[in-house]
Coordinates of C-alpha atoms and ligand atoms in Angstrom, one line a residue:
X135 CA -16.6 -36.3 -3.0
X136 CA -16.9 -38.3 -6.3
X137 CA -20.2 -36.8 -6.8
X138 CA -18.7 -33.3 -6.5
X139 CA -16.0 -34.2 -9.0
X140 CA -18.6 -35.4 -11.5
X141 CA -20.6 -32.3 -11.1
X142 CA -17.5 -30.2 -11.7
X143 CA -16.7 -32.2 -14.8
X144 CA -20.2 -31.7 -16.2
X145 CA -20.0 -28.0 -15.4
X146 CA -16.7 -27.7 -17.1
X147 CA -18.0 -29.4 -20.2
X148 CA -21.0 -27.0 -20.2
X149 CA -18.6 -24.1 -19.8
X150 CA -16.4 -25.2 -22.7
X151 CA -19.5 -25.6 -24.9
X152 CA -20.9 -22.2 -23.9
X153 CA -17.6 -20.5 -24.5
X154 CA -17.3 -22.1 -28.0
X155 CA -20.8 -20.9 -28.8
X156 CA -20.1 -17.4 -27.5
X157 CA -16.8 -17.1 -29.2
X158 CA -18.6 -17.6 -32.5
X159 CA -21.1 -15.0 -31.5
X160 CA -18.1 -12.8 -30.5
X161 CA -16.6 -13.1 -34.0
X162 CA -19.8 -11.8 -35.5
X163 CA -20.0 -8.8 -33.2
X164 CA -16.3 -8.2 -32.7
X165 CA -16.3 -4.6 -34.0
X166 CA -19.0 -3.5 -31.5
X167 CA -17.3 -5.6 -28.9
X168 CA -14.1 -3.7 -29.4
X169 CA -15.9 -0.4 -29.1
X170 CA -17.6 -1.5 -25.9
X171 CA -14.3 -2.7 -24.5
X172 CA -12.6 0.7 -25.3
X173 CA -15.5 2.4 -23.6
X174 CA -15.2 0.2 -20.6
X175 CA -11.4 0.9 -20.3
X176 CA -12.2 4.6 -20.5
X177 CA -14.7 4.3 -17.7
X178 CA -12.2 2.4 -15.7
X179 CA -9.6 5.2 -16.2
X180 CA -12.1 7.7 -14.9
X181 CA -12.9 5.6 -11.9
X182 CA -9.1 5.3 -11.2
X183 CA -9.2 9.1 -11.0
X184 CA -12.0 9.0 -8.5
X185 CA -10.0 6.5 -6.4
X186 CA -6.7 8.4 -6.8
X187 CA -4.9 5.1 -7.3
X188 CA -2.0 6.9 -9.0
X189 CA -1.2 9.0 -5.9
X190 CA -0.1 6.1 -3.8
X191 CA 1.0 3.6 -6.5
X192 CA 3.5 5.9 -8.1
X193 CA 7.0 6.7 -6.7
X194 CA 8.3 10.2 -6.9
X195 CA 9.5 10.5 -10.5
X196 CA 8.5 6.9 -11.2
X197 CA 6.3 5.3 -13.9
X198 CA 2.5 5.6 -13.3
X199 CA 1.2 2.7 -11.1
X200 CA 4.6 0.9 -10.8
X201 CA 4.5 1.4 -7.0
X202 CA 7.4 2.1 -4.7
X203 CA 6.0 5.1 -2.9
X204 CA 7.0 4.9 0.8
X205 CA 4.0 5.5 3.1
X206 CA 4.6 6.2 6.7
X207 CA 2.0 4.1 8.4
X208 CA 2.7 4.8 12.0
X209 CA 3.8 1.1 12.3
X210 CA 6.7 1.7 9.9
X211 CA 7.2 2.3 6.2
X212 CA 4.9 0.5 3.8
X213 CA 5.7 0.5 0.1
X214 CA 2.9 0.6 -2.4
X215 CA 3.1 -2.3 -4.9
X216 CA 3.3 -2.4 -8.7
X217 CA -0.3 -2.5 -10.0
X218 CA 0.6 -2.4 -13.7
X219 CA -0.5 -5.5 -15.8
X220 CA 3.1 -6.9 -15.8
X221 CA 2.6 -10.6 -15.0
X222 CA 5.7 -11.1 -13.0
X223 CA 6.1 -7.8 -11.2
X224 CA 2.6 -6.4 -11.2
X225 CA -1.0 -7.7 -11.1
X226 CA -1.1 -9.1 -14.7
X227 CA -1.9 -12.5 -13.4
X228 CA -4.8 -11.3 -11.2
X229 CA -8.3 -12.5 -12.2
X230 CA -11.1 -10.0 -11.9
X231 CA -12.3 -11.7 -8.7
X232 CA -8.8 -11.5 -7.2
X233 CA -8.5 -7.9 -8.2
X234 CA -11.9 -7.2 -6.6
X235 CA -10.8 -9.0 -3.4
X236 CA -7.6 -6.9 -3.1
X237 CA -9.5 -3.7 -3.8
X238 CA -12.5 -4.3 -1.5
X239 CA -11.3 -6.7 1.2
X240 CA -7.5 -6.2 1.3
X241 CA -6.8 -9.8 0.2
X242 CA -3.8 -10.4 -2.2
X243 CA -4.0 -13.0 -4.9
X244 CA -1.9 -15.4 -2.7
X245 CA -4.5 -15.1 0.1
X246 CA -2.4 -12.9 2.4
X247 CA -3.7 -9.7 3.9
X248 CA -2.8 -6.2 2.6
X249 CA -2.0 -3.5 5.1
X250 CA -4.8 -1.0 5.5
X251 CA -2.4 1.7 4.1
X252 CA -4.3 0.5 1.0
X253 CA -7.7 2.1 1.7
X254 CA -9.7 -1.1 1.1
X255 CA -11.9 -0.2 4.1
X256 CA -13.4 2.6 1.9
X257 CA -13.1 0.8 -1.4
X258 CA -15.4 -1.9 0.1
X259 CA -18.2 0.3 -1.1
X260 CA -17.2 0.0 -4.8
X261 CA -19.9 -1.7 -6.9
X262 CA -19.3 -4.8 -9.0
X263 CA -19.8 -2.8 -12.2
X264 CA -17.1 -0.3 -11.2
X265 CA -14.7 -3.2 -10.2
X266 CA -15.3 -4.6 -13.7
X267 CA -14.4 -1.3 -15.4
X268 CA -11.4 -0.7 -13.2
X269 CA -10.1 -4.2 -13.9
X270 CA -10.5 -3.6 -17.7
X271 CA -8.5 -0.3 -17.3
X272 CA -5.7 -1.9 -15.3
X273 CA -5.4 -4.9 -17.6
X274 CA -5.7 -3.0 -20.9
X275 CA -5.3 0.7 -20.4
X276 CA -2.1 0.8 -18.3
X277 CA 1.4 0.1 -19.7
X278 CA 3.1 -2.9 -17.9
X279 CA 6.2 -2.0 -16.0
X280 CA 8.7 -4.8 -15.2
X281 CA 10.1 -3.5 -11.9
X282 CA 9.6 -4.7 -8.3
X283 CA 9.4 -1.9 -5.8
X284 CA 11.2 -2.2 -2.4
X285 CA 9.6 -4.8 -0.1
X286 CA 7.7 -3.7 2.9
X287 CA 9.7 -4.9 5.9
X288 CA 8.0 -4.0 9.2
X289 CA 9.3 -5.2 12.5
X290 CA 7.6 -7.9 14.6
X291 CA 4.6 -8.2 15.2
X292 CA 3.5 -6.0 12.3
X293 CA 5.3 -8.1 9.7
X294 CA 2.8 -10.9 10.5
X295 CA 0.2 -10.3 7.9
X296 CA -2.1 -13.0 9.2
X297 CA -2.5 -10.7 12.3
X298 CA -4.4 -8.3 10.1
X299 CA -7.3 -10.9 9.8
X300 CA -8.0 -9.9 13.4
X301 CA -7.8 -6.2 12.6
X302 CA -10.1 -6.7 9.6
X303 CA -12.5 -8.7 11.8
X304 CA -12.6 -5.9 14.4
X305 CA -12.5 -2.8 12.2
X306 CA -13.1 -3.4 8.4
X307 CA -16.5 -2.5 7.2
X308 CA -17.6 -5.2 4.7
X309 CA -21.1 -3.9 4.2
X310 CA -21.8 -2.9 0.6
X311 CA -22.7 0.7 -0.1
X312 CA -26.2 1.8 0.8
X313 CA -27.5 5.3 0.2
X314 CA -28.3 7.5 3.2
X315 CA -32.0 7.5 4.1
X316 CA -34.1 9.8 1.9
X317 CA -31.2 10.7 -0.3
X318 CA -31.9 12.1 -3.8
X319 CA -30.1 10.4 -6.7
X320 CA -27.5 13.2 -6.7
X321 CA -26.8 12.9 -3.0
X322 CA -26.6 9.1 -3.2
X323 CA -24.0 9.4 -6.0
X324 CA -22.0 11.9 -3.9
X325 CA -22.1 9.6 -0.9
X326 CA -21.0 6.7 -3.1
X327 CA -18.0 8.6 -4.3
X328 CA -17.0 10.1 -0.9
X329 CA -17.5 6.9 1.1
X330 CA -16.0 4.6 -1.5
X331 CA -13.5 5.5 -4.2
X332 CA -12.9 9.0 -2.9
X333 CA -11.8 7.5 0.4
X334 CA -12.1 11.0 1.9
X335 CA -12.5 9.6 5.4
X336 CA -9.0 8.1 5.4
X337 CA -7.7 11.6 6.1
X338 CA -10.8 13.5 7.3
X339 CA -12.0 11.0 10.0
X340 CA -10.1 10.7 13.2
X341 CA -8.3 7.4 13.9
X342 CA -8.3 5.3 17.0
X343 CA -5.6 3.4 18.9
X344 CA -5.1 0.8 16.2
X345 CA -5.1 3.4 13.4
X346 CA -8.7 2.4 12.5
X347 CA -11.1 5.2 11.5
X348 CA -13.2 5.9 14.6
X349 CA -16.5 6.7 12.8
X350 CA -18.5 5.2 9.9
X351 CA -20.9 6.7 7.4
X352 CA -24.0 7.7 9.3
X353 CA -22.1 8.6 12.5
X354 CA -21.7 12.2 13.6
X355 CA -17.9 11.7 13.8
X356 CA -17.7 10.7 10.1
X357 CA -15.6 13.3 8.2
X358 CA -15.6 15.5 11.2
X359 CA -11.9 16.3 10.8
X360 CA -8.6 14.8 11.9
X361 CA -4.9 15.7 12.2
X362 CA -2.3 14.3 9.8
X363 CA 1.1 14.9 11.3
X364 CA -0.4 17.7 13.3
X365 CA -1.8 19.3 10.1
X366 CA -5.6 19.6 10.2
X367 CA -7.7 17.9 7.6
X368 CA -10.8 19.9 8.5
X369 CA -14.3 18.7 9.0
X370 CA -16.2 18.2 5.8
X371 CA -19.6 18.2 7.5
X372 CA -20.9 21.1 5.5
X373 CA -24.6 21.7 6.4
X374 CA -24.7 25.3 7.5
X375 CA -25.1 28.8 6.4
X376 CA -22.9 31.6 5.1
X377 CA -21.0 33.0 8.1
X378 CA -20.5 29.6 9.8
X379 CA -17.0 28.6 10.5
X380 CA -15.2 26.2 8.1
X381 CA -16.9 24.4 5.3
X382 CA -20.3 24.7 7.1
X383 CA -20.2 28.3 5.9
X384 CA -19.4 27.4 2.3
X385 CA -22.1 27.3 -0.4
X386 CA -22.5 24.3 -2.8
X387 CA -20.8 26.3 -5.6
X388 CA -17.9 27.2 -3.3
X389 CA -17.3 23.5 -2.5
X390 CA -17.4 22.6 -6.2
X391 CA -15.0 25.4 -6.9
X392 CA -12.5 24.2 -4.2
X393 CA -12.6 20.5 -5.2
X394 CA -12.4 21.4 -8.9
X395 CA -9.6 23.9 -8.8
X396 CA -8.1 24.1 -5.3
X397 CA -9.3 27.5 -4.5
X398 CA -12.4 29.6 -3.7
X399 CA -13.2 32.6 -1.7
X400 CA -12.5 31.0 1.7
X401 CA -9.5 28.8 1.2
X402 CA -6.6 27.8 -1.0
X403 CA -5.4 24.3 -0.8
X404 CA -2.1 23.4 0.9
X405 CA -0.6 20.3 2.4
X406 CA -1.7 16.8 1.5
X407 CA -5.0 17.9 0.0
X408 CA -3.0 19.6 -2.8
X409 CA -2.2 16.2 -4.3
X410 CA -5.7 15.0 -3.8
X411 CA -7.0 17.9 -5.9
X412 CA -4.2 17.7 -8.5
X413 CA -4.5 14.0 -9.2
X414 CA -8.1 13.2 -8.3
X415 CA -10.9 15.7 -7.6
X416 CA -9.9 18.2 -10.3
X417 CA -10.5 15.4 -12.8
X418 CA -14.0 14.7 -11.6
X419 CA -16.7 15.6 -14.1
X420 CA -19.1 18.5 -13.3
X421 CA -21.9 16.1 -12.3
X422 CA -19.7 14.2 -9.9
X423 CA -18.3 17.4 -8.3
X424 CA -21.8 18.7 -7.9
X425 CA -22.9 15.3 -6.3
X426 CA -20.0 15.3 -3.8
X427 CA -20.8 18.9 -2.8
X428 CA -24.5 18.1 -2.5
X429 CA -23.8 15.1 -0.2
X430 CA -21.4 17.1 2.0
X431 CA -24.0 19.8 2.4
X432 CA -26.4 17.2 3.9
X433 CA -24.0 16.4 6.8
X434 CA -24.8 18.4 9.9
X435 CA -21.7 20.1 11.4
X436 CA -20.8 18.6 14.8
X437 CA -20.5 22.0 16.5
X438 CA -22.1 24.8 14.5
X439 CA -19.6 27.5 15.3
X440 CA -21.3 30.5 13.8
X441 CA -19.1 33.5 13.0
X442 CA -22.0 35.4 11.6
X443 CA -22.1 37.2 15.0
X444 CA -18.4 38.0 14.4
X445 CA -19.1 40.5 11.7
X446 CA -18.6 43.2 14.3
X447 CA -15.2 41.7 15.2
X448 CA -14.3 41.7 11.5
X449 CA -15.0 45.4 11.2
X450 CA -13.1 46.1 14.4
X451 CA -9.9 44.5 13.2
X452 CA -10.2 46.1 9.8
X453 CA -10.8 49.5 11.4
X454 CA -7.8 49.1 13.7
X455 CA -5.4 48.1 10.9
X456 CA -6.7 50.9 8.7
X457 CA -6.2 53.6 11.4
X458 CA -2.7 52.0 12.2
X459 CA -2.6 53.6 15.7
X460 CA -1.3 51.8 18.8
X461 CA -0.7 48.6 16.9
X462 CA 0.5 45.4 18.6
X463 CA 3.7 43.9 17.2
X464 CA 1.5 41.1 15.5
X465 CA -0.8 43.7 13.8
X466 CA 2.2 45.7 12.6
X467 CA 3.9 42.6 11.2
X468 CA 0.7 41.7 9.4
X469 CA 0.5 45.1 7.7
X470 CA 4.1 44.9 6.7
X471 CA 4.2 41.4 5.5
X472 CA 0.7 40.0 4.7
X473 CA -1.8 42.8 4.1
X474 CA -0.7 43.5 0.5
X475 CA -2.2 40.1 -0.5
X476 CA -4.6 39.1 2.2
X477 CA -6.0 42.7 2.8
X478 CA -6.8 44.5 6.0
X479 CA -10.3 43.0 5.8
X480 CA -8.6 39.5 6.2
X481 CA -10.7 38.5 3.2
X482 CA -8.0 38.4 0.6
X483 CA -9.4 38.4 -3.0
X484 CA -11.7 35.7 -4.3
X485 CA -9.8 32.7 -5.8
X486 CA -6.4 34.4 -5.7
X487 CA -5.6 35.2 -2.1
X488 CA -7.6 33.1 0.4
X489 CA -9.6 34.6 3.2
X490 CA -7.9 34.3 6.6
X491 CA -11.2 35.1 8.4
X492 CA -12.9 31.9 9.4
X493 CA -10.3 29.9 7.6
X494 CA -9.9 26.3 8.9
X495 CA -6.1 26.2 8.7
X496 CA -5.9 29.5 10.6
X497 CA -8.4 28.4 13.3
X498 CA -7.1 24.8 13.8
X499 CA -6.5 24.0 17.4
X500 CA -2.9 22.9 16.4
X501 CA -1.2 25.9 14.6
X502 CA 1.2 23.6 12.6
X503 CA -0.6 24.1 9.3
X504 CA -0.6 27.9 9.6
X505 CA 3.0 28.1 10.8
X506 CA 4.1 25.8 8.0
X507 CA 2.5 28.0 5.4
X508 CA 3.8 31.2 6.9
X509 CA 7.4 30.0 7.1
X510 CA 7.6 27.8 4.0
X511 CA 5.0 29.4 1.7
X512 CA 2.7 27.4 -0.5
X513 CA 1.5 27.1 -4.0
X514 CA -1.9 25.9 -5.3
X515 CA -1.9 23.0 -7.8
X516 CA -2.3 23.9 -11.4
X517 CA -5.5 22.2 -12.5
X518 CA -7.4 21.9 -15.8
X519 CA -10.0 24.3 -14.5
X520 CA -7.5 26.8 -13.1
X521 CA -4.2 26.4 -14.8
X522 CA -2.0 28.9 -13.1
X523 CA -0.3 28.1 -9.8
X524 CA 0.0 31.2 -7.6
X525 CA 2.7 30.9 -4.9
X526 CA 2.6 32.4 -1.5
X527 CA 6.2 33.4 -0.5
X528 CA 7.7 31.8 2.6
X529 CA 8.7 34.2 5.5
X530 CA 11.2 31.9 7.3
X531 CA 14.1 34.3 6.6
X532 CA 12.2 37.5 7.4
X533 CA 10.6 36.6 10.7
X534 CA 12.2 35.6 14.0
X535 CA 10.5 32.9 16.1
X536 CA 9.1 35.5 18.4
X537 CA 7.8 37.7 15.5
X538 CA 6.2 34.8 13.7
X539 CA 4.5 33.8 17.0
X540 CA 3.1 37.3 17.6
X541 CA 2.0 37.5 14.0
X542 CA 0.3 34.1 14.1
X543 CA -1.3 34.9 17.4
X544 CA -2.8 38.1 15.8
X545 CA -4.0 36.2 12.7
X546 CA -5.6 33.5 14.9
X547 CA -7.6 36.1 16.9
X548 CA -8.3 38.9 14.4
X549 CA -11.6 39.2 12.4
X550 CA -13.5 36.9 14.8
X551 CA -11.0 34.0 14.5
X552 CA -10.8 31.9 17.6
X553 CA -7.4 30.1 17.6
X554 CA -5.3 30.1 20.8
X555 CA -2.1 32.1 21.1
X556 CA 1.1 30.7 19.5
X557 CA 4.5 30.6 21.3
X558 CA 8.0 31.2 20.0
X559 CA 8.8 27.6 20.8
X560 CA 5.9 26.3 18.6
X561 CA 7.5 28.3 15.8
X562 CA 11.0 26.9 16.5
X563 CA 9.8 23.3 16.3
X564 CA 8.1 23.9 12.9
X565 CA 11.2 25.8 11.6
X566 CA 13.4 22.9 12.6
X567 CA 11.3 20.5 10.6
X568 CA 11.6 22.5 7.3
X569 CA 14.2 21.9 4.7
X570 CA 17.0 24.5 4.7
X571 CA 15.9 27.9 3.3
X572 CA 16.5 28.1 -0.4
X573 CA 16.1 24.4 -1.0
X574 CA 12.4 24.4 -0.6
X575 CA 10.1 24.5 -3.6
X576 CA 6.8 26.0 -2.7
X577 CA 4.2 23.4 -1.9
X578 CA 6.6 20.6 -3.0
X579 CA 4.0 18.1 -4.2
X580 CA 5.1 15.1 -6.2
X581 CA 4.0 14.9 -9.8
X582 CA 4.4 11.4 -11.1
X583 CA 6.1 11.3 -14.5
X584 CA 3.6 11.0 -17.3
X585 CA 0.7 11.9 -15.0
X586 CA -0.4 15.5 -14.9
Ligands
HEC1217 C1 -3.6 5.7 0.2 C2 -2.7 4.9 -0.6 C3 -3.3 4.0 -1.7 C4 -4.3 4.3 -2.6 C5 -5.1 5.6 -2.8 C6 -4.5 3.1 -3.4 N1 -3.6 2.1 -2.9 FE1 -3.6 0.2 -3.6 N2 -2.1 -0.3 -2.3 C7 -1.5 0.6 -1.4 C8 -0.5 0.0 -0.6 C9 0.4 0.6 0.4 C10 -0.5 -1.4 -1.1 C11 0.4 -2.5 -0.6 C12 0.0 -2.9 0.8 C13 0.8 -4.1 1.4 O1 1.9 -4.3 1.0 O2 0.2 -4.8 2.2 C14 -1.5 -1.5 -2.1 C15 -1.9 -2.7 -2.7 C16 -2.8 -2.8 -3.8 C17 -3.1 -4.0 -4.5 C18 -2.4 -5.4 -4.3 C19 -1.3 -5.6 -5.2 C20 -0.4 -6.7 -4.8 O3 0.6 -6.4 -4.1 O4 -0.6 -7.9 -5.2 C21 -4.0 -3.7 -5.5 C22 -4.6 -4.6 -6.6 C23 -4.2 -2.3 -5.4 N3 -3.5 -1.8 -4.3 C24 -5.1 -1.6 -6.2 C25 -5.4 -0.2 -6.0 C26 -6.4 0.5 -6.9 C27 -7.1 -0.1 -8.1 C28 -6.5 1.8 -6.4 C29 -7.4 2.9 -6.8 C30 -8.8 2.5 -6.9 C31 -5.6 1.8 -5.2 N4 -4.9 0.6 -5.1 C32 -5.4 3.0 -4.4 C33 -1.9 2.0 -1.2 C34 -2.9 2.6 -1.9
HEC1218 C1 -4.4 12.4 1.9 C2 -5.3 13.0 2.8 C3 -6.6 13.6 2.3 C4 -7.5 13.0 1.5 C5 -7.6 11.6 0.9 C6 -8.6 14.0 1.3 N1 -8.3 15.1 2.0 FE1 -9.3 16.9 1.9 N2 -7.9 17.8 3.0 C7 -6.8 17.2 3.5 C8 -6.0 18.2 4.2 C9 -4.6 18.0 5.0 C10 -6.7 19.5 4.1 C11 -6.3 20.8 4.6 C12 -5.7 21.6 3.5 C13 -5.1 23.0 3.9 O1 -4.7 23.2 5.0 O2 -5.1 23.9 3.0 C14 -7.9 19.1 3.4 C15 -8.9 20.1 3.0 C16 -10.1 19.8 2.4 C17 -11.1 20.8 2.2 C18 -11.1 22.3 2.6 C19 -11.7 22.4 4.0 C20 -11.5 23.8 4.7 O3 -12.2 24.1 5.6 O4 -10.6 24.5 4.2 C21 -12.2 20.1 1.5 C22 -13.5 20.7 1.1 C23 -11.7 18.8 1.3 N3 -10.5 18.6 1.9 C24 -12.5 17.8 0.7 C25 -12.0 16.5 0.5 C26 -12.8 15.5 -0.2 C27 -14.2 15.7 -0.7 C28 -12.0 14.3 -0.2 C29 -12.4 13.0 -0.9 C30 -12.7 13.1 -2.3 C31 -10.8 14.6 0.4 N4 -10.8 15.9 0.9 C32 -9.8 13.7 0.6 C33 -6.4 15.9 3.4 C34 -7.0 14.9 2.6
HEC1219 C1 2.4 37.9 -2.4 C2 1.2 37.6 -1.8 C3 1.1 37.0 -0.4 C4 1.6 37.5 0.8 C5 2.5 38.7 0.9 C6 1.2 36.6 1.8 N1 0.4 35.6 1.3 FE1 -0.5 34.1 2.3 N2 -1.2 33.3 0.5 C7 -1.0 33.8 -0.7 C8 -1.5 32.9 -1.7 C9 -1.4 33.1 -3.2 C10 -2.0 31.8 -1.0 C11 -2.6 30.6 -1.6 C12 -1.5 29.6 -1.9 C13 -1.8 28.2 -1.3 O1 -2.3 28.2 -0.1 O2 -1.6 27.2 -1.9 C14 -1.8 32.1 0.4 C15 -2.1 31.2 1.4 C16 -2.1 31.5 2.8 C17 -2.6 30.7 3.8 C18 -3.3 29.3 3.7 C19 -4.8 29.5 3.6 C20 -5.5 28.2 3.4 O3 -6.7 28.2 3.0 O4 -5.0 27.1 3.6 C21 -2.3 31.3 5.0 C22 -2.7 30.9 6.4 C23 -1.6 32.6 4.7 N3 -1.5 32.6 3.3 C24 -1.2 33.5 5.6 C25 -0.3 34.5 5.3 C26 0.4 35.3 6.3 C27 0.2 35.2 7.8 C28 1.1 36.2 5.6 C29 2.1 37.2 6.1 C30 3.2 36.7 6.9 C31 0.9 36.0 4.2 N4 0.1 34.9 4.1 C32 1.5 36.7 3.1 C33 -0.4 35.0 -1.0 C34 0.3 35.8 -0.1

């Protein structure tokens, strides 16, 4: 014990001496030091985009990073915390080591556990160098905000944060990032972003009984798709060829286009992915977008559902709609309400009107996403790469439950699509969950003040 104290004392003296020496050296190089520091803060700001920290740590209309966004965790409402550098209300008193522990291991400075609503299970892959830059950004590049967000108050037993140690022991992956076998430098970079800061698996990987992600990087289930409030976050396993269903049929360039701007030939973003694109992926630089797409293209799709053989089916639907004879109610409603934009080919128009043929939202086993878009409409995010936001009108007022069901059933089976039939009661449920007609703003994403 005494020996340890002495050692500590000696170490402390050496430390003081060393810091005196370096502070003199610092004075000599202070101008380059300041430039390096500014560069580090800039790097950290970019990494915070990769991690989409702003999305969760900003309340609707609130100051960036000041916390207070309610997150429905399935266990109750969890409020994000203030991560501005305010010492009393935010994380200003955190050391870099404490910041790294919160980010990668879900440990707060006081030693208690964070709820996994904070995606530390993904951020565990973040490198020391990136933690260093993020820390510099949060301490020096973010304005302190002196407010405390509402406290998370879950009911027993979930209010017992110590219980999360058990959860972490069972489910949290603490292994540092390692590149997939045989990965090129580009694919390795993509994997690092997707598995780590991008935390794509938090929505695109199915969760188990304890809300843990069921599959890890390297498993076939990883990124193979999951439902969020019955809305499909589709599989991102993109190895495949044109004509395959979902992202497996997308090219590298089409993936880049979607992540950078929220649109491409096959799809236009709606739902929760809209915020991800607006606040995060549209800010990725071209190299990083390309790396993410390259990595996703290496993941074999779980079930290669090829629709290449469906080209006959596509032509059949198109021919029937064009001839306009003996139409079903669903087909007629499509011509009257949808064909002007999405076309009788079901292919829409590249980057403006998404294709409905082979579309993941249309083919999802649960039709919630499709019905939501049909009834409430949608708008794509306005991004730096594609500034305009084109809305899709909502049809809640124009279509009865039965009409919407027949129309959706047609869309899910035309052009080679393979979604099951939709019933009027499916529509009724979704309609009831929507805000009253007229009060809905298309898409309705939150845009934190001061953050574009
Ligand atoms: C998906 C939502 C989400 C994202 C994305 C997210 N966080 Fe969090 N974070 C949370 C929530 C929720 C909490 C509070 C959890 C709790 O109370 O146990 C939290 C807590 C924290 C804490 C602990 C602060 C304290 O209370 O002492 C830090 C530090 C933190 N986050 C940093 C970050 C950084 C840096 C990023 C981006 C790289 C980020 N977070 C991204 C949801 C998120
Ligand atoms: C907050 C949840 C969430 C996160 C985080 C998230 N996504 Fe998504 N993503 C979704 C949802 C929901 C959809 C479906 C959007 C729709 O229906 O238009 C989607 C759609 C997509 C699509 C289009 C798939 C298709 O077949 O139409 C791609 C590609 C995609 N996401 C990639 C990513 C990548 C890469 C990341 C990580 C950088 C990511 N997502 C993170 C929720 C999320
Ligand atoms: C005035 C033009 C217009 C009309 C009419 C229209 N849409 Fe759309 N639709 C759009 C645009 C633009 C988008 C992209 C907006 C977005 O998803 O953010 C879109 C998106 C969609 C999507 C989401 C695709 C995806 O990748 O997530 C579906 C499904 C859809 N429309 C179905 C329909 C159906 C069914 C009808 C008829 C009831 C219809 N649309 C009528 C313009 C239109």
